[in-house]
Coordinates of N, CA and C in Angstrom, one line a residue:
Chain K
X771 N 104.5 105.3 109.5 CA 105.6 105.2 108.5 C 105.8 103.7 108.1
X772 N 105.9 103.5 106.7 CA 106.6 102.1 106.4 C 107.1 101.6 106.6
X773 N 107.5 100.7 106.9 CA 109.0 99.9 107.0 C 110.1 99.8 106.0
X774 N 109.2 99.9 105.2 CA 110.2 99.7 103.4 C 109.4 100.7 103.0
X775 N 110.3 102.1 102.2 CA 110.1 103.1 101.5 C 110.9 102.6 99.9
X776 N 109.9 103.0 98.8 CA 110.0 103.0 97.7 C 109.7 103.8 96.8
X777 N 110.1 104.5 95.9 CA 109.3 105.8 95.0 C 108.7 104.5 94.1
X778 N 107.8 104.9 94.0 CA 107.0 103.9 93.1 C 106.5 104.6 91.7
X779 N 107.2 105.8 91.2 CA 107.9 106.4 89.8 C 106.3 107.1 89.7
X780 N 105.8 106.9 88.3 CA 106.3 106.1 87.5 C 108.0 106.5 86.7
X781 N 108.9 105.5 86.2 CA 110.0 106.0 85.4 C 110.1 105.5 84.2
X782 N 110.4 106.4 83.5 CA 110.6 105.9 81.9 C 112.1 106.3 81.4
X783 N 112.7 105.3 81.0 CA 114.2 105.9 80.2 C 114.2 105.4 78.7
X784 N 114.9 106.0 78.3 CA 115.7 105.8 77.0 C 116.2 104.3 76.6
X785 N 116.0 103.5 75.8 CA 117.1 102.1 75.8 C 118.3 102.4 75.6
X786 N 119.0 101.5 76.9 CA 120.4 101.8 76.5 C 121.1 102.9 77.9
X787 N 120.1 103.2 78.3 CA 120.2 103.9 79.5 C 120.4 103.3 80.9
X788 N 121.0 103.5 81.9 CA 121.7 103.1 83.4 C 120.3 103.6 84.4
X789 N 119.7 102.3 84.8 CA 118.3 103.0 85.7 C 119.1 102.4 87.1
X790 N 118.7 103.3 87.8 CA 118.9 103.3 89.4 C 118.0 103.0 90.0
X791 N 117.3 102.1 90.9 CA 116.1 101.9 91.8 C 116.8 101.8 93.5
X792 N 115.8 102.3 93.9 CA 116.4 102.4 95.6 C 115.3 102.5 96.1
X793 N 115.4 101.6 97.5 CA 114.7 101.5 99.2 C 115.3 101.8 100.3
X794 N 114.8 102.5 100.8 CA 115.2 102.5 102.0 C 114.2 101.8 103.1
X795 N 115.3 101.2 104.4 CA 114.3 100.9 105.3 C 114.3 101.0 106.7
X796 N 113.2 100.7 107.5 CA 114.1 101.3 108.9 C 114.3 100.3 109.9
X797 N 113.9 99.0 109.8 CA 114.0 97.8 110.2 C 115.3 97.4 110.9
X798 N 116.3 97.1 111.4 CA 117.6 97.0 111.6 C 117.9 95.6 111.8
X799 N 116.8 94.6 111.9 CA 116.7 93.4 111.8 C 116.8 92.5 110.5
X800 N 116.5 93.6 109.4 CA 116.7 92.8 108.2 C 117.6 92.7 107.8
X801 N 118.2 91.0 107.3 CA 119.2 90.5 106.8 C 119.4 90.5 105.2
X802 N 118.0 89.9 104.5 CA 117.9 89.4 103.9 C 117.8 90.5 102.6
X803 N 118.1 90.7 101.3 CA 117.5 91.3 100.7 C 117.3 91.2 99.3
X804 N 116.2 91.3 98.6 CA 115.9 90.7 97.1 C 115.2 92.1 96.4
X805 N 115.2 91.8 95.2 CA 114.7 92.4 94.1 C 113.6 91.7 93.3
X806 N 112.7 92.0 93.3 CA 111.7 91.3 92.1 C 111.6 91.8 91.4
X807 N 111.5 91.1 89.6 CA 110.4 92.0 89.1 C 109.6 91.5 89.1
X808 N 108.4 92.3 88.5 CA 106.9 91.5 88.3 C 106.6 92.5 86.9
X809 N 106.4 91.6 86.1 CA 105.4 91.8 84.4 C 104.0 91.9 84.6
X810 N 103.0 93.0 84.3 CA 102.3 93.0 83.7 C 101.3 91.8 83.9
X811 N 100.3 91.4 84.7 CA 99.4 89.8 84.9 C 100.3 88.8 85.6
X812 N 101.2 89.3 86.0 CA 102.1 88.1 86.2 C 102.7 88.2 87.5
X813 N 102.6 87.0 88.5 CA 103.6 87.4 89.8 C 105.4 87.7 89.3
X814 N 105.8 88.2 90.9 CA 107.1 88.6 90.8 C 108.0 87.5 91.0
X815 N 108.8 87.9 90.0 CA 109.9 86.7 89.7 C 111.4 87.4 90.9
X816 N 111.7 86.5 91.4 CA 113.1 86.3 91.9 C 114.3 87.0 91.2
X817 N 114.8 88.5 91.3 CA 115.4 89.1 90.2 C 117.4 88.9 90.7
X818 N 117.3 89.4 92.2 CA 118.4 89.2 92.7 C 117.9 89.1 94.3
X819 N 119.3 88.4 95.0 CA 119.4 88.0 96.1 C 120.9 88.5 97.3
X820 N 120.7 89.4 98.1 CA 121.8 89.8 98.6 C 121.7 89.1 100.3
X821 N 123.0 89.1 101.0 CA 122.5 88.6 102.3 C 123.7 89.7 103.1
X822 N 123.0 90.7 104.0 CA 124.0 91.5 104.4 C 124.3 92.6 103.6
X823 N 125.4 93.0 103.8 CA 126.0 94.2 102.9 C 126.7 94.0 102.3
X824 N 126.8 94.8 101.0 CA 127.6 94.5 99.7 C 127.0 95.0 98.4
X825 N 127.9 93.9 97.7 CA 127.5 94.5 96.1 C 127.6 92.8 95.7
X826 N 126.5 92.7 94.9 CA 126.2 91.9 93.6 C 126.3 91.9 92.7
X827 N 126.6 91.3 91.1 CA 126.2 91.4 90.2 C 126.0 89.9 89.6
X828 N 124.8 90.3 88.2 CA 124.4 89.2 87.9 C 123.9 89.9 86.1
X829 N 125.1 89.5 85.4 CA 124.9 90.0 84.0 C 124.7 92.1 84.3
X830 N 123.8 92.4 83.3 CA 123.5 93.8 83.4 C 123.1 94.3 84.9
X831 N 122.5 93.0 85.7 CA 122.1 94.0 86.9 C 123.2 94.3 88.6
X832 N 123.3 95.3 88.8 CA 123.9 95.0 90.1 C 122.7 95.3 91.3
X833 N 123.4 94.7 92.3 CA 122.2 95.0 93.5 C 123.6 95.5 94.8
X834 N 123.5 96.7 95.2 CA 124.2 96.7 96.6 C 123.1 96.9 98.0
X835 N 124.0 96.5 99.0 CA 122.9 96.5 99.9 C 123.8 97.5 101.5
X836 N 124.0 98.6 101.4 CA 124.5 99.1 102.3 C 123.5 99.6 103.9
X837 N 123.8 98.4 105.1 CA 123.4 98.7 106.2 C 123.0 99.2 107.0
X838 N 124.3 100.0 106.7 CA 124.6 101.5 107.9 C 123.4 102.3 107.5
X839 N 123.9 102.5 106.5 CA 122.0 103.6 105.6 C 121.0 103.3 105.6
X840 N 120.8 101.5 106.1 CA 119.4 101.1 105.8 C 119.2 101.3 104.0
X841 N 119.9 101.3 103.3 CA 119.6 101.6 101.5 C 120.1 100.3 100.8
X842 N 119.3 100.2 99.8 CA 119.2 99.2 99.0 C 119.1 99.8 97.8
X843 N 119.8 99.6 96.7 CA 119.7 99.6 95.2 C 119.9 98.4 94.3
X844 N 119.4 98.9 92.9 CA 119.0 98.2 91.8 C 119.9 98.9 90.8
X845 N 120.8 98.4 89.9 CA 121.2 98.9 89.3 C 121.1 98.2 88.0
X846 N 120.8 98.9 87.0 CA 120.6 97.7 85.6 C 120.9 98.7 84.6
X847 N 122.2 97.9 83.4 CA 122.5 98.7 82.6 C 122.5 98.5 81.7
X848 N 122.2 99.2 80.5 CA 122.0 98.7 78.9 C 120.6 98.3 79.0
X849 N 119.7 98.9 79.3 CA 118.6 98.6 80.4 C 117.8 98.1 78.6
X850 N 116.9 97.3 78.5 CA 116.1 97.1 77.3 C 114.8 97.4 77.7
X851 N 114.1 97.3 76.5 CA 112.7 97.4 76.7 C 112.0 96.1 77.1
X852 N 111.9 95.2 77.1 CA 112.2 93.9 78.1 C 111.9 93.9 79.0
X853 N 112.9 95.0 79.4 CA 113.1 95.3 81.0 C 112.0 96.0 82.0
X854 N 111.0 96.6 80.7 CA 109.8 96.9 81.4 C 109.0 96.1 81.8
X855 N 108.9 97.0 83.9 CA 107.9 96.2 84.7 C 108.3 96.6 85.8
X856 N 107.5 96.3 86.7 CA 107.6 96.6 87.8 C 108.6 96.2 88.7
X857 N 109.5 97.2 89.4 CA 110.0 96.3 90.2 C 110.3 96.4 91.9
X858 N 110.1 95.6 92.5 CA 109.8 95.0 94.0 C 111.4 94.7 95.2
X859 N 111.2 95.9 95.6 CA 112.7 95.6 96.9 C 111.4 94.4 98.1
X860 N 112.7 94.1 98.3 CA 111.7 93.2 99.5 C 112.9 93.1 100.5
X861 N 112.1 92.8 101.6 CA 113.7 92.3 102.9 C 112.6 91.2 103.7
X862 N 113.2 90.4 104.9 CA 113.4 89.8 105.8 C 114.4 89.4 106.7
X863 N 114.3 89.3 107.9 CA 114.8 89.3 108.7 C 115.2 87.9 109.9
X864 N 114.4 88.1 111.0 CA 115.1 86.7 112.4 C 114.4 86.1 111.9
X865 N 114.9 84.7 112.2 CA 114.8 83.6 112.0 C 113.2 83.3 112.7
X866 N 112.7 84.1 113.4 CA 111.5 84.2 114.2 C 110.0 84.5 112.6
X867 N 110.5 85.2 112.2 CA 109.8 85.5 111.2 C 109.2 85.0 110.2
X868 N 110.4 83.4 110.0 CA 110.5 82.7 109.3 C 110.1 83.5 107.9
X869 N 110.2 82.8 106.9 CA 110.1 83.5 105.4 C 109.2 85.0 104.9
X870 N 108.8 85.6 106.4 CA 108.0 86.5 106.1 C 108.8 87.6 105.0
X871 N 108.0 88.3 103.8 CA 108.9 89.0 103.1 C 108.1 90.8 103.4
X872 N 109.0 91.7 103.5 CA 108.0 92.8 103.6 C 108.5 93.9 102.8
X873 N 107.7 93.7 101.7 CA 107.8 94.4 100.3 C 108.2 96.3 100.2
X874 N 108.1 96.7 98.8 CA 108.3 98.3 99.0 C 107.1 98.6 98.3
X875 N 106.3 99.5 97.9 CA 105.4 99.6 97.0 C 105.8 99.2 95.7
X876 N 106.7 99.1 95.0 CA 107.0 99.1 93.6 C 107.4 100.5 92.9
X877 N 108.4 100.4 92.1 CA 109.0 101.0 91.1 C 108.1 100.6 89.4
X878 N 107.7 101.8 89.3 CA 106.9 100.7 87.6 C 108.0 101.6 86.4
X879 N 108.9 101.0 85.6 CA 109.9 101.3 85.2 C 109.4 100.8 83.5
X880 N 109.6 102.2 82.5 CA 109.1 101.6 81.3 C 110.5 102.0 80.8
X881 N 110.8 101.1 79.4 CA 112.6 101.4 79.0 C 111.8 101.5 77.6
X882 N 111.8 103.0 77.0 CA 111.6 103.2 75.3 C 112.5 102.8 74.5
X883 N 111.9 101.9 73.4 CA 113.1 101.7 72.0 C 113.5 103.0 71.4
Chain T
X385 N 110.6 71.5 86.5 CA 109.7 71.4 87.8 C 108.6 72.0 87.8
X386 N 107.6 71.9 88.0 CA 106.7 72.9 87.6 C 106.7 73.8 89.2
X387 N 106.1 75.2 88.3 CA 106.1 76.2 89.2 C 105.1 76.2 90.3
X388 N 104.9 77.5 90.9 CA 104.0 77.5 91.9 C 102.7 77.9 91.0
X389 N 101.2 77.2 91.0 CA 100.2 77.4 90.2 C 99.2 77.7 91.7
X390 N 98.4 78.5 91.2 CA 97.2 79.3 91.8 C 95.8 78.8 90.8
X391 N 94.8 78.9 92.1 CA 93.3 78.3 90.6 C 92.1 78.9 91.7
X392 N 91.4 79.6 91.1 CA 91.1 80.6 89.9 C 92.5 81.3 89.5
X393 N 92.5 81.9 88.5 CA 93.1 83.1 88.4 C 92.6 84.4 88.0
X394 N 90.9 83.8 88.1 CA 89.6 85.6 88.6 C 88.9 85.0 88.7
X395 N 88.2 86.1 89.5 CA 87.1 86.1 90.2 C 86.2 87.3 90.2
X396 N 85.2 86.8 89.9 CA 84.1 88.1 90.3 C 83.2 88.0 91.5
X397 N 83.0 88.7 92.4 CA 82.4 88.1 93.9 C 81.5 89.9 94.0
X398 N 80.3 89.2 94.5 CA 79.7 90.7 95.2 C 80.1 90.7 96.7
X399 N 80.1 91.5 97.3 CA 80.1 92.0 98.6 C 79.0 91.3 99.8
X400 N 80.5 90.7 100.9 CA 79.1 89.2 101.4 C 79.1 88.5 101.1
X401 N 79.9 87.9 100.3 CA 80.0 86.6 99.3 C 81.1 86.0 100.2
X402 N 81.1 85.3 99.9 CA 82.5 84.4 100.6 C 83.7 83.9 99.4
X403 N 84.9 83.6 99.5 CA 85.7 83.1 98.2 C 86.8 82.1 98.9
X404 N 86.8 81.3 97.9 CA 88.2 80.3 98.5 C 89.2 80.3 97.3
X405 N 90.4 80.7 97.3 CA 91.6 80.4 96.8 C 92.3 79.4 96.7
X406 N 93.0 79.0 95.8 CA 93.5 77.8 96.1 C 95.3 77.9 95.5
X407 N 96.5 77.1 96.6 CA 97.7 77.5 95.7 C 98.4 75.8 95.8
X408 N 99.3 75.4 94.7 CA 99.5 74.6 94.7 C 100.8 74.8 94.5
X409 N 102.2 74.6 95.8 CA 103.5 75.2 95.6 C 104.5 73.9 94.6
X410 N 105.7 74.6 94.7 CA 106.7 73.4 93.9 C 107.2 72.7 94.7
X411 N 106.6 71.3 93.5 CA 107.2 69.9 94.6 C 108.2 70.2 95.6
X412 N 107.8 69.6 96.7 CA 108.9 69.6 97.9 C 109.2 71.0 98.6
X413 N 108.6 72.3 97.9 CA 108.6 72.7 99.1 C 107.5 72.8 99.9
X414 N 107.7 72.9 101.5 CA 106.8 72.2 102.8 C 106.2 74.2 103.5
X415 N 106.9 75.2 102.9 CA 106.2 76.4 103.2 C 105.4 77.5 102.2
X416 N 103.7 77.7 102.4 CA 103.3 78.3 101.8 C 103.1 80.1 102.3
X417 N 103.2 80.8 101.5 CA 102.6 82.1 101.9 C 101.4 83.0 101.7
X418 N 100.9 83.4 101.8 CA 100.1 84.6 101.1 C 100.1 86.0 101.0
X419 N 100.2 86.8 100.5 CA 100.2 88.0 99.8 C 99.4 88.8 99.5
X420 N 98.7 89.6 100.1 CA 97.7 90.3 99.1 C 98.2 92.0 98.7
X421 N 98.3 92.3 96.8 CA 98.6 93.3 96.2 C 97.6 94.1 96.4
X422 N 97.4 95.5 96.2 CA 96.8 96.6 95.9 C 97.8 97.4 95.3
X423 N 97.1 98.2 94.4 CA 97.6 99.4 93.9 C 98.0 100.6 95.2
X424 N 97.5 100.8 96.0 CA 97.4 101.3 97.0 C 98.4 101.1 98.2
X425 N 98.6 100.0 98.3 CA 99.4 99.3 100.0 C 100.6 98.3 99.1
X426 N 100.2 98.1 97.8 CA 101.6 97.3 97.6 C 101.4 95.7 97.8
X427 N 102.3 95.0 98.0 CA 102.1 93.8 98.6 C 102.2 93.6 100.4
X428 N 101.5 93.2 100.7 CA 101.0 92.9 102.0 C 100.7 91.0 102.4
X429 N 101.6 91.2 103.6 CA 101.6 90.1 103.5 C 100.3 89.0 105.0
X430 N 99.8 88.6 104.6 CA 98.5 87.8 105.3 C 99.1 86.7 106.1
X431 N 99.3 85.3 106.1 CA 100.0 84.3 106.8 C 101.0 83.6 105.9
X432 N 101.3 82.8 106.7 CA 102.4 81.8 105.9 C 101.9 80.3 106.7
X433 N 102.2 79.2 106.3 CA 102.1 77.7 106.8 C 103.1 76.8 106.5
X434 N 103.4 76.1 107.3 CA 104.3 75.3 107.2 C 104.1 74.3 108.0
X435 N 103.9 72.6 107.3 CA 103.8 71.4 107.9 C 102.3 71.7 108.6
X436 N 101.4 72.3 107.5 CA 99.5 72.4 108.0 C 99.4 73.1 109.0
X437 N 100.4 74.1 109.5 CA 100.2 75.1 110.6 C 100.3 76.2 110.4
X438 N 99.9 77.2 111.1 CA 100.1 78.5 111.1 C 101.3 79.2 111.3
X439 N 102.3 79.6 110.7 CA 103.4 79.8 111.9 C 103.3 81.5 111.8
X440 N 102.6 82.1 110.9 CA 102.8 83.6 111.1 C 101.7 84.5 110.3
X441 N 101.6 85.2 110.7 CA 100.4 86.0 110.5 C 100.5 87.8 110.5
X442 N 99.7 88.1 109.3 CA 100.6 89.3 109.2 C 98.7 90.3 109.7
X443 N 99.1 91.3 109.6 CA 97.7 92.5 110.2 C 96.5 92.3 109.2
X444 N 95.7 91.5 109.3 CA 94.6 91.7 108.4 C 93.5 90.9 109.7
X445 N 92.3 91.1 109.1 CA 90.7 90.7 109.8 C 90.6 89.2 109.8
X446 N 89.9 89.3 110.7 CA 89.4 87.1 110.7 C 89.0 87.1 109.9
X447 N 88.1 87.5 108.9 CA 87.8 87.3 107.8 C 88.5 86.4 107.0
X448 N 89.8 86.4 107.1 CA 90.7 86.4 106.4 C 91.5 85.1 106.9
X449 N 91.3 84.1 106.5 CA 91.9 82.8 107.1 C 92.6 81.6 106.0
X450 N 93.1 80.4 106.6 CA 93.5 79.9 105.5 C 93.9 79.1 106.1
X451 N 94.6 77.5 105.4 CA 94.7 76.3 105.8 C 96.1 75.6 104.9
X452 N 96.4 74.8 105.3 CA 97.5 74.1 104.6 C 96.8 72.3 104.8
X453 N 97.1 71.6 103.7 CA 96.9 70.2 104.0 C 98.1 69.2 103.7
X454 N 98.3 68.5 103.8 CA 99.4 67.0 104.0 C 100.1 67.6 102.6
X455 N 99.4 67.7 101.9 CA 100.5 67.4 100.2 C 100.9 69.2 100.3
X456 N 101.0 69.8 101.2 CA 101.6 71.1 101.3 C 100.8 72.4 100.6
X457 N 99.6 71.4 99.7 CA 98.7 72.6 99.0 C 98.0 73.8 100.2
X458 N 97.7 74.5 99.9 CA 97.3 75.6 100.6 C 96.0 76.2 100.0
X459 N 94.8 76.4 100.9 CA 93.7 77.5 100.4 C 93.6 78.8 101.3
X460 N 92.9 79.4 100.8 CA 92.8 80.8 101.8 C 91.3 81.0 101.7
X461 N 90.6 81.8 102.6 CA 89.3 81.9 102.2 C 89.1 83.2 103.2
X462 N 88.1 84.2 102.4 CA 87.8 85.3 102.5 C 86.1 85.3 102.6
X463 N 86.0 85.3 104.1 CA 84.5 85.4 104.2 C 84.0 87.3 104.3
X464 N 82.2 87.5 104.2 CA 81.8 88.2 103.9 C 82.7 89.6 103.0
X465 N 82.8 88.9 101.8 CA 83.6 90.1 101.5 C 83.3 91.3 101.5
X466 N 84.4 92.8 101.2 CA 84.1 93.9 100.8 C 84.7 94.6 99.8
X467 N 84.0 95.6 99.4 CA 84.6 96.2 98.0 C 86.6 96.0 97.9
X468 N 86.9 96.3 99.8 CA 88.2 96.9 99.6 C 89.0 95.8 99.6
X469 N 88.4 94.7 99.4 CA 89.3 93.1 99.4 C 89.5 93.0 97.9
X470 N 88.8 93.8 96.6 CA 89.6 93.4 95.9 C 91.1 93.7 95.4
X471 N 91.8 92.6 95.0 CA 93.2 92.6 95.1 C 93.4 91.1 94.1
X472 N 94.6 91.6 94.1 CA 95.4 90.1 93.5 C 96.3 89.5 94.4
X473 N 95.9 88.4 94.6 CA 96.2 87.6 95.9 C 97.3 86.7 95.1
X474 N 98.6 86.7 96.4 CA 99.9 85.7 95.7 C 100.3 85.1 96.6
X475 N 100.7 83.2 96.1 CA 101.1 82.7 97.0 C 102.6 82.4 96.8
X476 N 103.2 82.2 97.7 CA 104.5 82.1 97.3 C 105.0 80.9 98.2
X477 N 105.8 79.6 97.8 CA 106.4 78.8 98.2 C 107.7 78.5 98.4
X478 N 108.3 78.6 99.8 CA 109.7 78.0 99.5 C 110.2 76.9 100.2
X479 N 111.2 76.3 100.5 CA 111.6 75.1 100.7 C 111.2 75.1 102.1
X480 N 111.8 75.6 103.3 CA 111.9 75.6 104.3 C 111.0 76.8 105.5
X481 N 110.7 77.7 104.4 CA 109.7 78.8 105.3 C 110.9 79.4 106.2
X482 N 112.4 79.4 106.3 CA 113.0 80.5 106.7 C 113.4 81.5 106.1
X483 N 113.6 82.5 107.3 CA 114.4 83.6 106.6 C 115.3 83.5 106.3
X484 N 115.4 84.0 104.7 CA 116.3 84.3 103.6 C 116.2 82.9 102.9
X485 N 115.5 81.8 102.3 CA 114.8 80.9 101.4 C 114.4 82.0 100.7
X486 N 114.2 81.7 99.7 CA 113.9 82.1 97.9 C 112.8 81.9 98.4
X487 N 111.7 83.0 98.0 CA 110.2 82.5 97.5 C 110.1 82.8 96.1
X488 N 108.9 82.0 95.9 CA 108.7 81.4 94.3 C 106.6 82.1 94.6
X489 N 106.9 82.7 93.7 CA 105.2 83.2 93.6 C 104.7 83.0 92.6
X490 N 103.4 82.6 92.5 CA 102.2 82.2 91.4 C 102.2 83.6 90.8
X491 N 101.1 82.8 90.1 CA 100.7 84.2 89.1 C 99.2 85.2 89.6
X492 N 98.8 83.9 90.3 CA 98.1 85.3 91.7 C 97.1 84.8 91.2
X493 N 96.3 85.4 92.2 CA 94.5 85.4 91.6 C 93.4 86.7 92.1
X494 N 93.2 87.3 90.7 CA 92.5 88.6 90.7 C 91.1 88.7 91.4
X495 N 91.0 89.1 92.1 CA 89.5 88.8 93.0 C 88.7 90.5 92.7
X496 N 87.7 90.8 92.3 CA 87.1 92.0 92.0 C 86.0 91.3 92.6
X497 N 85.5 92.2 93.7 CA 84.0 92.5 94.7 C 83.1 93.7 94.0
X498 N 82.2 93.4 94.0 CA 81.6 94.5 93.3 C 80.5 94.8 94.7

């Protein structure tokens, strides 16, 4: 079994539509947790950053990161076509690890005009 | 600032061939990583370096090794390759090589083994 579970879709919405992305993991050491996306030829860009549990937001996107569940979500709203591309839960953990990141397969998310 | 740059950015390699990668992180930061994608496994992560050392190492073959030098640049090198090594390989740099530091990733480099 994984460490990091991801449906890796594929999903396509509507523009204008509320997309939901989620991981789950079973790690109980991980602290850290991010969102990437990645375009199409292109590495993954730094989307959001959580530490612990909670809720984020950053313009259209929220990120919560609830512990107890081991669950992570992506929340992006007014979603554009833009917004298509892949996108990447990642976590890390002890300081032993140092920056190791340990990815989810990917979400590949297309948003129609 | 300029970003994290990667060189090649493809490669064509037969099987048995050997390949060296090359990544070049953002000024000042002192930790490099590597990455390797599949469609298949996702991102997977290979070693990290920090200060020209090894500090971690993820599940892959000797084959599979790599180096850091003084100015923080980093190569990786993939001897006797095989078909299932092709991938797009990413490196990602961040300041300090701890957990929870931002990594910053290239734009990878496509390796196809024929």
């Amino acid at each position: 079994q994984k460490e990091v579970e991801q449906d890796p879709g594929p999903l396509s919405v509507p523009e204008g539509a509320i997309v939901s992305l989620n991981c789950t993991y079973s790690n109980s050491a991980f602290q850290y947790f991010m969102w990437y996306r990645q375009y199409s030829r292109k590495g993954p860009e730094l989307l959001m950053y959580t530490y612990s549990s909670g809720n984020k937001e950053d313009g259209r996107f929220t990120a919560q990161v609830d512990k107890s569940s081991k669950y992570i979500s992506l929340f992006i709203r007014d979603s554009q076509p833009s917004d298509s591309a892949t996108y990447l839960c990642a976590m890390s953990g002890k300081e032993t690890s140092g920056s190791r990141l340990t990815f989810g397969e990917g979400t590949q998310l297309t948003v129609n005009p | 600032k300029a970003g994290v740059t990667q060189t090649p950015r493809y490669l064509i390699k037969t099987r048995g061939q050997q390949v060296t990668l090359s990544c070049s992180p953002i000024s000042g930061h002192r930790s490099v990583s590597w990455y390797q994608q599949t469609p298949g496994q996702g991102l997977q992560f290979l070693f990290e370096y920090f200060s020209e050392t090894q500090r971690n190492k993820g599940n892959f073959p000797g084959r599979f090794s790599g180096r850091q030098f003084s100015n923080s640049r980093s190569e990786m090198n993939v001897s006797t390759l095989e078909l299932g090594d092709s991938a797009l390989y990413l490196c990602a740099s961040s300041l300090r090589g701890l957990a929870g530091d931002t990594q910053y990733f290239g734009p990878g480099t496509r390796l196809t083994v024929l």
